[in-house]
CSV table of C-alpha atoms in Angstrom, one decimal:
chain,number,residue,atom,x,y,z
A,677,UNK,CA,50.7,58.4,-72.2
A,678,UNK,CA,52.7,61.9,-71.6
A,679,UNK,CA,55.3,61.6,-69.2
A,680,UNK,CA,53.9,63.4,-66.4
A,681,UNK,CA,51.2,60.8,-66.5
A,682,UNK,CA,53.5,57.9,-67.2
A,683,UNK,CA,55.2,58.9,-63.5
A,684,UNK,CA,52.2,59.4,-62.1
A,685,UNK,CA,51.2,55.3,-62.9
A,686,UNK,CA,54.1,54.1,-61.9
A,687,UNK,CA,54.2,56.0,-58.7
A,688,UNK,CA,50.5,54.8,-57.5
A,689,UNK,CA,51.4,50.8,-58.6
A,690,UNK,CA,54.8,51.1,-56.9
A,691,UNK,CA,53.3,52.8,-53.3
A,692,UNK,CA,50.2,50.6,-53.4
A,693,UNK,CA,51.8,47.5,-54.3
A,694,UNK,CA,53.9,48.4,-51.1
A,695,UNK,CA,51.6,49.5,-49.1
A,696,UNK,CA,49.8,45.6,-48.5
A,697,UNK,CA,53.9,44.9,-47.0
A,698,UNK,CA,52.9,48.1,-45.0
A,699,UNK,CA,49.5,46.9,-44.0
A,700,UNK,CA,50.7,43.7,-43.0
A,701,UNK,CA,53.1,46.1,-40.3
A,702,UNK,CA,50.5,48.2,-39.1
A,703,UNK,CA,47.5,45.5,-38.5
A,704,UNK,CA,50.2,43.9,-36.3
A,705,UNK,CA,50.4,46.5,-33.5
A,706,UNK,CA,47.2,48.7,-34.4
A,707,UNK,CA,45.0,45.0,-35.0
A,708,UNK,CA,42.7,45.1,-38.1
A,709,UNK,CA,40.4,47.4,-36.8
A,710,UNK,CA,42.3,50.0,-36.1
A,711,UNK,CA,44.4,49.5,-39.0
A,712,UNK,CA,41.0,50.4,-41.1
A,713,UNK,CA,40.0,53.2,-38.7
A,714,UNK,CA,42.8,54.9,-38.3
A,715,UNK,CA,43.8,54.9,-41.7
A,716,UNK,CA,40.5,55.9,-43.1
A,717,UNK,CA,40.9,59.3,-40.4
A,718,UNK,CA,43.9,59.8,-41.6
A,719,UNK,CA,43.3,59.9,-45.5
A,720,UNK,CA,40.5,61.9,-45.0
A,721,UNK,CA,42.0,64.0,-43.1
A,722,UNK,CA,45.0,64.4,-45.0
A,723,UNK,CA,42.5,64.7,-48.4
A,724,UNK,CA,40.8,67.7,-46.9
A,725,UNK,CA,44.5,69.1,-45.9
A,726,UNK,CA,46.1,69.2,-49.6
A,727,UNK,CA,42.9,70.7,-50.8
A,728,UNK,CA,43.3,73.3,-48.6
A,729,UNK,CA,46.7,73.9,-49.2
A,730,UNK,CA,45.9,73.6,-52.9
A,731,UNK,CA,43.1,76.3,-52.5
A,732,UNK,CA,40.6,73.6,-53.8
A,733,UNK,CA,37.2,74.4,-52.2
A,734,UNK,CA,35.2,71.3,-50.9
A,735,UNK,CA,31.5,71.5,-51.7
A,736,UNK,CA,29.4,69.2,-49.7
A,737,UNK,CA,26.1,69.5,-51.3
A,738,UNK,CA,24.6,66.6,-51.1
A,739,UNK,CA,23.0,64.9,-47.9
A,740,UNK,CA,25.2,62.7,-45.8
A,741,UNK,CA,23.2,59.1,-46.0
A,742,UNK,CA,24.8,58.5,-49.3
A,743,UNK,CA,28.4,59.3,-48.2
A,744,UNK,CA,27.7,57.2,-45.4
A,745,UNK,CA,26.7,53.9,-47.4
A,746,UNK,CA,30.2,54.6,-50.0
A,747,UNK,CA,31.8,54.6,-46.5
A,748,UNK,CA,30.6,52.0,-45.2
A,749,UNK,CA,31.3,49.5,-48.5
A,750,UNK,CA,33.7,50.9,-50.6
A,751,UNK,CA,36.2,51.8,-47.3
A,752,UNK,CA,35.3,50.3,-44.1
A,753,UNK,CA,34.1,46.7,-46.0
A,754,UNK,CA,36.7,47.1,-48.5
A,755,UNK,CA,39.6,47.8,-45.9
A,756,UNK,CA,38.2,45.6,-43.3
A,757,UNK,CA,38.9,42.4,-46.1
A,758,UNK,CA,41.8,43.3,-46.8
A,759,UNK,CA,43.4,44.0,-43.4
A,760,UNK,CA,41.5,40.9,-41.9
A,761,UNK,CA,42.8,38.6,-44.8
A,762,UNK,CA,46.5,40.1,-44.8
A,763,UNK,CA,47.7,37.7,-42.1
A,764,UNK,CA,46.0,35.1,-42.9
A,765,UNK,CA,46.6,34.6,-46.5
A,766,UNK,CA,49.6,36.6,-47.1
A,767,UNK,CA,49.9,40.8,-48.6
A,768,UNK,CA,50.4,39.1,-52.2
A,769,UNK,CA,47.5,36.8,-52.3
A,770,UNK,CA,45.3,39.6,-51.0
A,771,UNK,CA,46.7,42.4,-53.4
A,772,UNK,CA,45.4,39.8,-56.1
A,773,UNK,CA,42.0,39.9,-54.6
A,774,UNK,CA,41.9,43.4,-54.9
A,775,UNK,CA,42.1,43.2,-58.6
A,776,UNK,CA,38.9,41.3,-59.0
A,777,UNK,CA,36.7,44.7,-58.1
A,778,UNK,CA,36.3,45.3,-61.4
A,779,UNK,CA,34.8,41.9,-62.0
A,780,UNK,CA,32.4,42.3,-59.1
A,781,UNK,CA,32.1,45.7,-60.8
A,782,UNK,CA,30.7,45.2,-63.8
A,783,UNK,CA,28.4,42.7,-62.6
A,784,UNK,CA,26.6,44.7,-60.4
A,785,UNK,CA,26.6,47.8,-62.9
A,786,UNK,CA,24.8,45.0,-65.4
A,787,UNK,CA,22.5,44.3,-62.9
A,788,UNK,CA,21.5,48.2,-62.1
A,789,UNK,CA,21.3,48.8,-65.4
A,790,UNK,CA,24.5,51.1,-65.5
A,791,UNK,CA,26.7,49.4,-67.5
A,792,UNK,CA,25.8,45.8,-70.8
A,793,UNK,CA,28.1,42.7,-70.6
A,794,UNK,CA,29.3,42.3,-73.5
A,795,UNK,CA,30.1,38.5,-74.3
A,796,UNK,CA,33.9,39.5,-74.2
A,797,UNK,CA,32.6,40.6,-70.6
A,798,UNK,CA,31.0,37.4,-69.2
A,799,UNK,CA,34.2,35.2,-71.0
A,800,UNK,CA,36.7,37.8,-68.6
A,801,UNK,CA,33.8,37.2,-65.8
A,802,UNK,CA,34.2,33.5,-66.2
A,803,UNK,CA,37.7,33.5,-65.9
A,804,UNK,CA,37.9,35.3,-63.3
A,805,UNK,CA,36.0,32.9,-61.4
A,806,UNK,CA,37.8,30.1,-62.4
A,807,UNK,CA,41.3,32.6,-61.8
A,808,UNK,CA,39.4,32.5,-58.0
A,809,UNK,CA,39.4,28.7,-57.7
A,810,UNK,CA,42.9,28.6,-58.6
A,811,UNK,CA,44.3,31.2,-56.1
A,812,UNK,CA,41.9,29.2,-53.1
A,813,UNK,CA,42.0,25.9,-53.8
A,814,UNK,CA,45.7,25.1,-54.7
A,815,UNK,CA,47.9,27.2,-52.2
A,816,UNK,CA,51.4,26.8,-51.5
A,817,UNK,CA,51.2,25.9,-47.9
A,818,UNK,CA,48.4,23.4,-46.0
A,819,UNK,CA,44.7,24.6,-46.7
A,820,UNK,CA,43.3,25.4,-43.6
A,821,UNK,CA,40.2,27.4,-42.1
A,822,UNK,CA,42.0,30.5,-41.2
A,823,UNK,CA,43.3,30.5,-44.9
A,824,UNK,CA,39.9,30.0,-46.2
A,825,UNK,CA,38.6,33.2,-43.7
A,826,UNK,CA,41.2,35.1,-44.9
A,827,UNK,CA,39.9,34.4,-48.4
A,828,UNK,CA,35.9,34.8,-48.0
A,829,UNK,CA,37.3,38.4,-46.0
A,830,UNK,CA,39.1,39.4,-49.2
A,831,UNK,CA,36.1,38.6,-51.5
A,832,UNK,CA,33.5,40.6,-49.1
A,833,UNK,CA,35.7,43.4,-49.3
A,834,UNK,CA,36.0,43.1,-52.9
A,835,UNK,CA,32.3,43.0,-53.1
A,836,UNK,CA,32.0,45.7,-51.2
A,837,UNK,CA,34.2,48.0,-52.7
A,838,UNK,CA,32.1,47.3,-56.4
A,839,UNK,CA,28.9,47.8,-54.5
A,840,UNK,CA,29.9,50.8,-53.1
A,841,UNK,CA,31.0,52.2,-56.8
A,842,UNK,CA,28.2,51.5,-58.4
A,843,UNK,CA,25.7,53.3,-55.6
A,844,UNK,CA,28.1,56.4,-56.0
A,845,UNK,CA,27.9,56.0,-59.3
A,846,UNK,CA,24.3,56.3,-59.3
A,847,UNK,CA,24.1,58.2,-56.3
A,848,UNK,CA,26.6,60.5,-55.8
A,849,UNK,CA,27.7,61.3,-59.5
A,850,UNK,CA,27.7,65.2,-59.2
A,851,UNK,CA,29.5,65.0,-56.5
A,852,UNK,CA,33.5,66.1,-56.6
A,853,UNK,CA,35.7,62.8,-56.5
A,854,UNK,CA,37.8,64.9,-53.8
A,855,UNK,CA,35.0,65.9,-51.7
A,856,UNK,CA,33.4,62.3,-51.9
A,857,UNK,CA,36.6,61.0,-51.2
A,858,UNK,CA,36.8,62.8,-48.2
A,859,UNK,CA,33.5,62.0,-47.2
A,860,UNK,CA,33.4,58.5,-47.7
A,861,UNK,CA,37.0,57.8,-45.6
A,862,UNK,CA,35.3,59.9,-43.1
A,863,UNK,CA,32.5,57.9,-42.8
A,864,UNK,CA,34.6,54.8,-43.0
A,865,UNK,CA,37.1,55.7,-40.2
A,866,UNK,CA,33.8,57.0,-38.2
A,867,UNK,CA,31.6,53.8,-38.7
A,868,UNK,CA,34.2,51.2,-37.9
A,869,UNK,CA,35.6,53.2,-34.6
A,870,UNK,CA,32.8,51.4,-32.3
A,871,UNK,CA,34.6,48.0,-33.5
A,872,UNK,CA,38.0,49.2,-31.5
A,873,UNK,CA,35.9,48.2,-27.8
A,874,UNK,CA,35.3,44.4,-29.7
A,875,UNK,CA,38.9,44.4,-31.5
A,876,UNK,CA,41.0,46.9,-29.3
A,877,UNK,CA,44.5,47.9,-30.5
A,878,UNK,CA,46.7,44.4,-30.4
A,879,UNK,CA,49.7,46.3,-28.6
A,880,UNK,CA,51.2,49.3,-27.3
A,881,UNK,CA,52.3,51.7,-30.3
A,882,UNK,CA,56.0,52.8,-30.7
A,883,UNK,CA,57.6,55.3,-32.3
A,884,UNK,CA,57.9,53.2,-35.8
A,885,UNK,CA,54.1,52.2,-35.3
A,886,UNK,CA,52.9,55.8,-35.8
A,887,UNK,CA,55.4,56.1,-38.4
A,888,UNK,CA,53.9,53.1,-40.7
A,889,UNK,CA,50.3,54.6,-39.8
A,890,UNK,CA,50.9,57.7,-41.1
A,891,UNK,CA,53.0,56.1,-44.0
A,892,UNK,CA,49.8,54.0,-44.8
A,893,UNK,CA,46.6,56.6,-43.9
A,894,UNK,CA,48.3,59.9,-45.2
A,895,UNK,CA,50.7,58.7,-48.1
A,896,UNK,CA,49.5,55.2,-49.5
A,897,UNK,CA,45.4,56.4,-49.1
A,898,UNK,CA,45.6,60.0,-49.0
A,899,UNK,CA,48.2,61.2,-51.2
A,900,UNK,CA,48.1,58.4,-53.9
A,901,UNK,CA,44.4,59.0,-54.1
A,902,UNK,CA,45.5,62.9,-55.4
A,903,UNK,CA,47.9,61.6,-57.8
A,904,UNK,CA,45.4,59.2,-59.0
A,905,UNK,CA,42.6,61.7,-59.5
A,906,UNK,CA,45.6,63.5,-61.5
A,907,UNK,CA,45.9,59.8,-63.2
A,908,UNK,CA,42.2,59.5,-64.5
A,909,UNK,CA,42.6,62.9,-65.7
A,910,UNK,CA,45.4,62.4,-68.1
A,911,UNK,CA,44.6,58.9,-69.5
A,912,UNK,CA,40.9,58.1,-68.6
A,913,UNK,CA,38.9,55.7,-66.0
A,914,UNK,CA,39.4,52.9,-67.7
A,915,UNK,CA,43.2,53.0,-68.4
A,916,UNK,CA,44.2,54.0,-65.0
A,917,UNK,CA,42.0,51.3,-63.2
A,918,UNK,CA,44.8,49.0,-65.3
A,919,UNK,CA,47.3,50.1,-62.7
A,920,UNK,CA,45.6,47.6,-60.6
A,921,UNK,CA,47.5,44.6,-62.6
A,922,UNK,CA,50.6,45.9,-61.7
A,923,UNK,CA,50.0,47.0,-58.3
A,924,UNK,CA,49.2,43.1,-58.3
A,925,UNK,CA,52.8,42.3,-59.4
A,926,UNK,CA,54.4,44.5,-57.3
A,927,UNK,CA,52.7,43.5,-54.0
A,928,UNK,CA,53.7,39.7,-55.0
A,929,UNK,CA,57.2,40.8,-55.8
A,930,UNK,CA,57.1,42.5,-51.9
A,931,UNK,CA,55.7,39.8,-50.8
A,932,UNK,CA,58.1,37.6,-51.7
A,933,UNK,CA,61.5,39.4,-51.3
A,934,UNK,CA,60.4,40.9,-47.8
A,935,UNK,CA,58.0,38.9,-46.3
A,936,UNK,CA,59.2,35.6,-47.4
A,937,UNK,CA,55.6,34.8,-48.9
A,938,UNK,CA,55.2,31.8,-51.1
A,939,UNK,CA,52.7,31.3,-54.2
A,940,UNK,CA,52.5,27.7,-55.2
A,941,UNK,CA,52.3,27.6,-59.1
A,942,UNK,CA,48.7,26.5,-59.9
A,943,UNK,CA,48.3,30.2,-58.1
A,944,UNK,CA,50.4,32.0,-59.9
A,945,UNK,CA,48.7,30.8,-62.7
A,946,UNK,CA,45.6,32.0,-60.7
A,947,UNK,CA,46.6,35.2,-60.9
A,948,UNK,CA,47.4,35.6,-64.4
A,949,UNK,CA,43.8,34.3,-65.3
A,950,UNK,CA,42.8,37.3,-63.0
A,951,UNK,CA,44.7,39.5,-64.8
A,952,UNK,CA,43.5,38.2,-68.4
A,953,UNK,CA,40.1,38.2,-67.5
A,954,UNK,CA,40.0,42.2,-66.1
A,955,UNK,CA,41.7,42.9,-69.3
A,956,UNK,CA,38.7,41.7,-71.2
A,957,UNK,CA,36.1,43.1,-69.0
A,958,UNK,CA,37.6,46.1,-69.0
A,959,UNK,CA,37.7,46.7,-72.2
A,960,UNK,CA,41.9,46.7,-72.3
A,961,UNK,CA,42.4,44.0,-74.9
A,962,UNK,CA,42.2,44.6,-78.7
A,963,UNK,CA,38.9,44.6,-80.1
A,964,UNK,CA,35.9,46.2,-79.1
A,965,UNK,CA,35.0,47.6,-75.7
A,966,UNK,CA,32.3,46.8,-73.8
A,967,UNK,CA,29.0,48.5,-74.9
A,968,UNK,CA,27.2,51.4,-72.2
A,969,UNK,CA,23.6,51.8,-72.5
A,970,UNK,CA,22.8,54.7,-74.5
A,971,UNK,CA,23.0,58.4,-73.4
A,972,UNK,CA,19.5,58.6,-72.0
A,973,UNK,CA,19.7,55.6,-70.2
A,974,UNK,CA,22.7,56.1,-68.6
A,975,UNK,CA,24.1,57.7,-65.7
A,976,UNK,CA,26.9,60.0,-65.8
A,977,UNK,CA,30.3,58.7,-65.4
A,978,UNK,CA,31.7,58.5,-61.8
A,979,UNK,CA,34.7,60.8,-60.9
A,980,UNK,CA,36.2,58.2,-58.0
A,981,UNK,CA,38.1,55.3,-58.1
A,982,UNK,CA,36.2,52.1,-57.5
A,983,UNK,CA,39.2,50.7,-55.2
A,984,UNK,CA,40.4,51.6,-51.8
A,985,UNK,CA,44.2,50.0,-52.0
């Protein structure tokens, strides 16, 4: 990788390895709703701002049902696992979660016909499940039902963030990845604001509230999302979905120095079986890379991320 790009990956696995730490913060005042609301607003909002300022203009041609369904899956589910699980299993253990999307991924694109499992891809799938067991069934501290909600929230969002992928990648695939980012954290922040009058706001903002929300919404969504466009640019899809793996190490390091979070070691090894088994679905491990229906068959290649951090 150039240098340029070399900052740019360290940058987006530093700040969203972080930003879980951040999360945590946030859904503490703002309550998990809001922490998905209005950090969705705010991304999209602050999206739409830099392509402005940037002289970028935002084409919304196509009709707003299927930015609505990306929303709905690949931001408000995905967000809502992840800032529902946060307290209850920790900012590490639910970064980790995060990196199984591309297992879920793949799946699904098999199953639509968008992408062929490869056997290299069902050994990495089977790991992965097995990486799952690990992380949930052998944790550091007493297993208990809010731990286990906390993990079931984490896999729905990951679910829903490869579901949502896949349907823009069939749907929405001539559609700019800026404007249907802007779109889908629109709808996201739009579709989950009715929650707010079942899960109101958990306490009265301060100063240093506002300050993490904006931290989280406009810099950790909005502003990593540019640099990671920039990201997929210089190195390719596939290589920069590998910044999930450290974004993973980084949100356990966090978690551990600053929130005093524990992983038991059966987990830890967890996680590395995670790790291994994205590398061989996605294709990162030497050797050959999983096979893509041919050209006629195929749809084009999505220009989004397939994550939400």
């Amino acid at each position: 990788m150039r240098g340029a790009d070399v900052a740019r990956y360290g940058t987006v696995a530093v700040v969203w390895g972080v930003s879980f730490a951040v999360l945590a913060r946030v859904e503490r005042t703002f309550g998990w709703v809001g922490a998905v609301t209005f950090r969705a607003l705010i991304a999209g909002a602050v999206v739409a701002l830099v392509a402005v300022m940037g002289r970028r203009r935002l084409h919304f041609t196509a009709h707003w049902w299927p930015f609505a369904v990306v929303g709905a899956t690949t931001v408000a589910g995905q967000l809502i696992g992840v800032s529902y699980a946060t307290p209850r299993i920790g900012s590490a253990m639910a970064a980790i979660f995060v990196a199984t999307i591309p297992l879920f991924s793949m799946v699904i694109g098999h199953l639509w016909g968008l992408e062929r499992m490869t056997v290299r891809g069902w050994v990495g799938l089977s790991l992965g499940i097995v990486g799952i067991v690990l992380l949930v069934g052998f944790p550091d501290a007493p297993l208990t039902g809010s731990f286990l909600l906390g993990c079931v929230g984490s896999l729905v969002g990951a679910l829903s963030a490869a579901f949502g992928s896949n349907y823009a990648r069939a749907r929405l695939h001539d559609v700019g990845s800026w404007e249907l980012t802007v779109g889908s954290f629109f709808f996201g922040g739009v579709l989950t604001l009715p929650l707010l009058f079942l899960v109101p706001v958990a306490a009265a903002p301060g100063f240093a509230d506002y300050v993490y929300l904006l931290l989280l919404g406009g810099v950790m969504s909005g502003v990593m999302y540019v640099l990671y466009f920039r990201l997929v640019a210089g190195v390719g899809a596939t290589r920069a979905l590998s910044v999930e793996f450290a974004v993973t190490a980084v949100a356990v390091v966090v978690g551990s120095a600053v929130l005093d979070e524990r992983l038991s070691w059966v987990q830890l090894l967890g996680t590395a079986v995670v790790v291994g088994s994205c590398s061989l679905v996605l294709g990162l491990l030497p050797g050959r890379t999983p096979r893509r229906p041919p050209a006629r068959e195929r749809h084009p290649e999505p220009r989004q991320p397939s994550e939400v951090p």
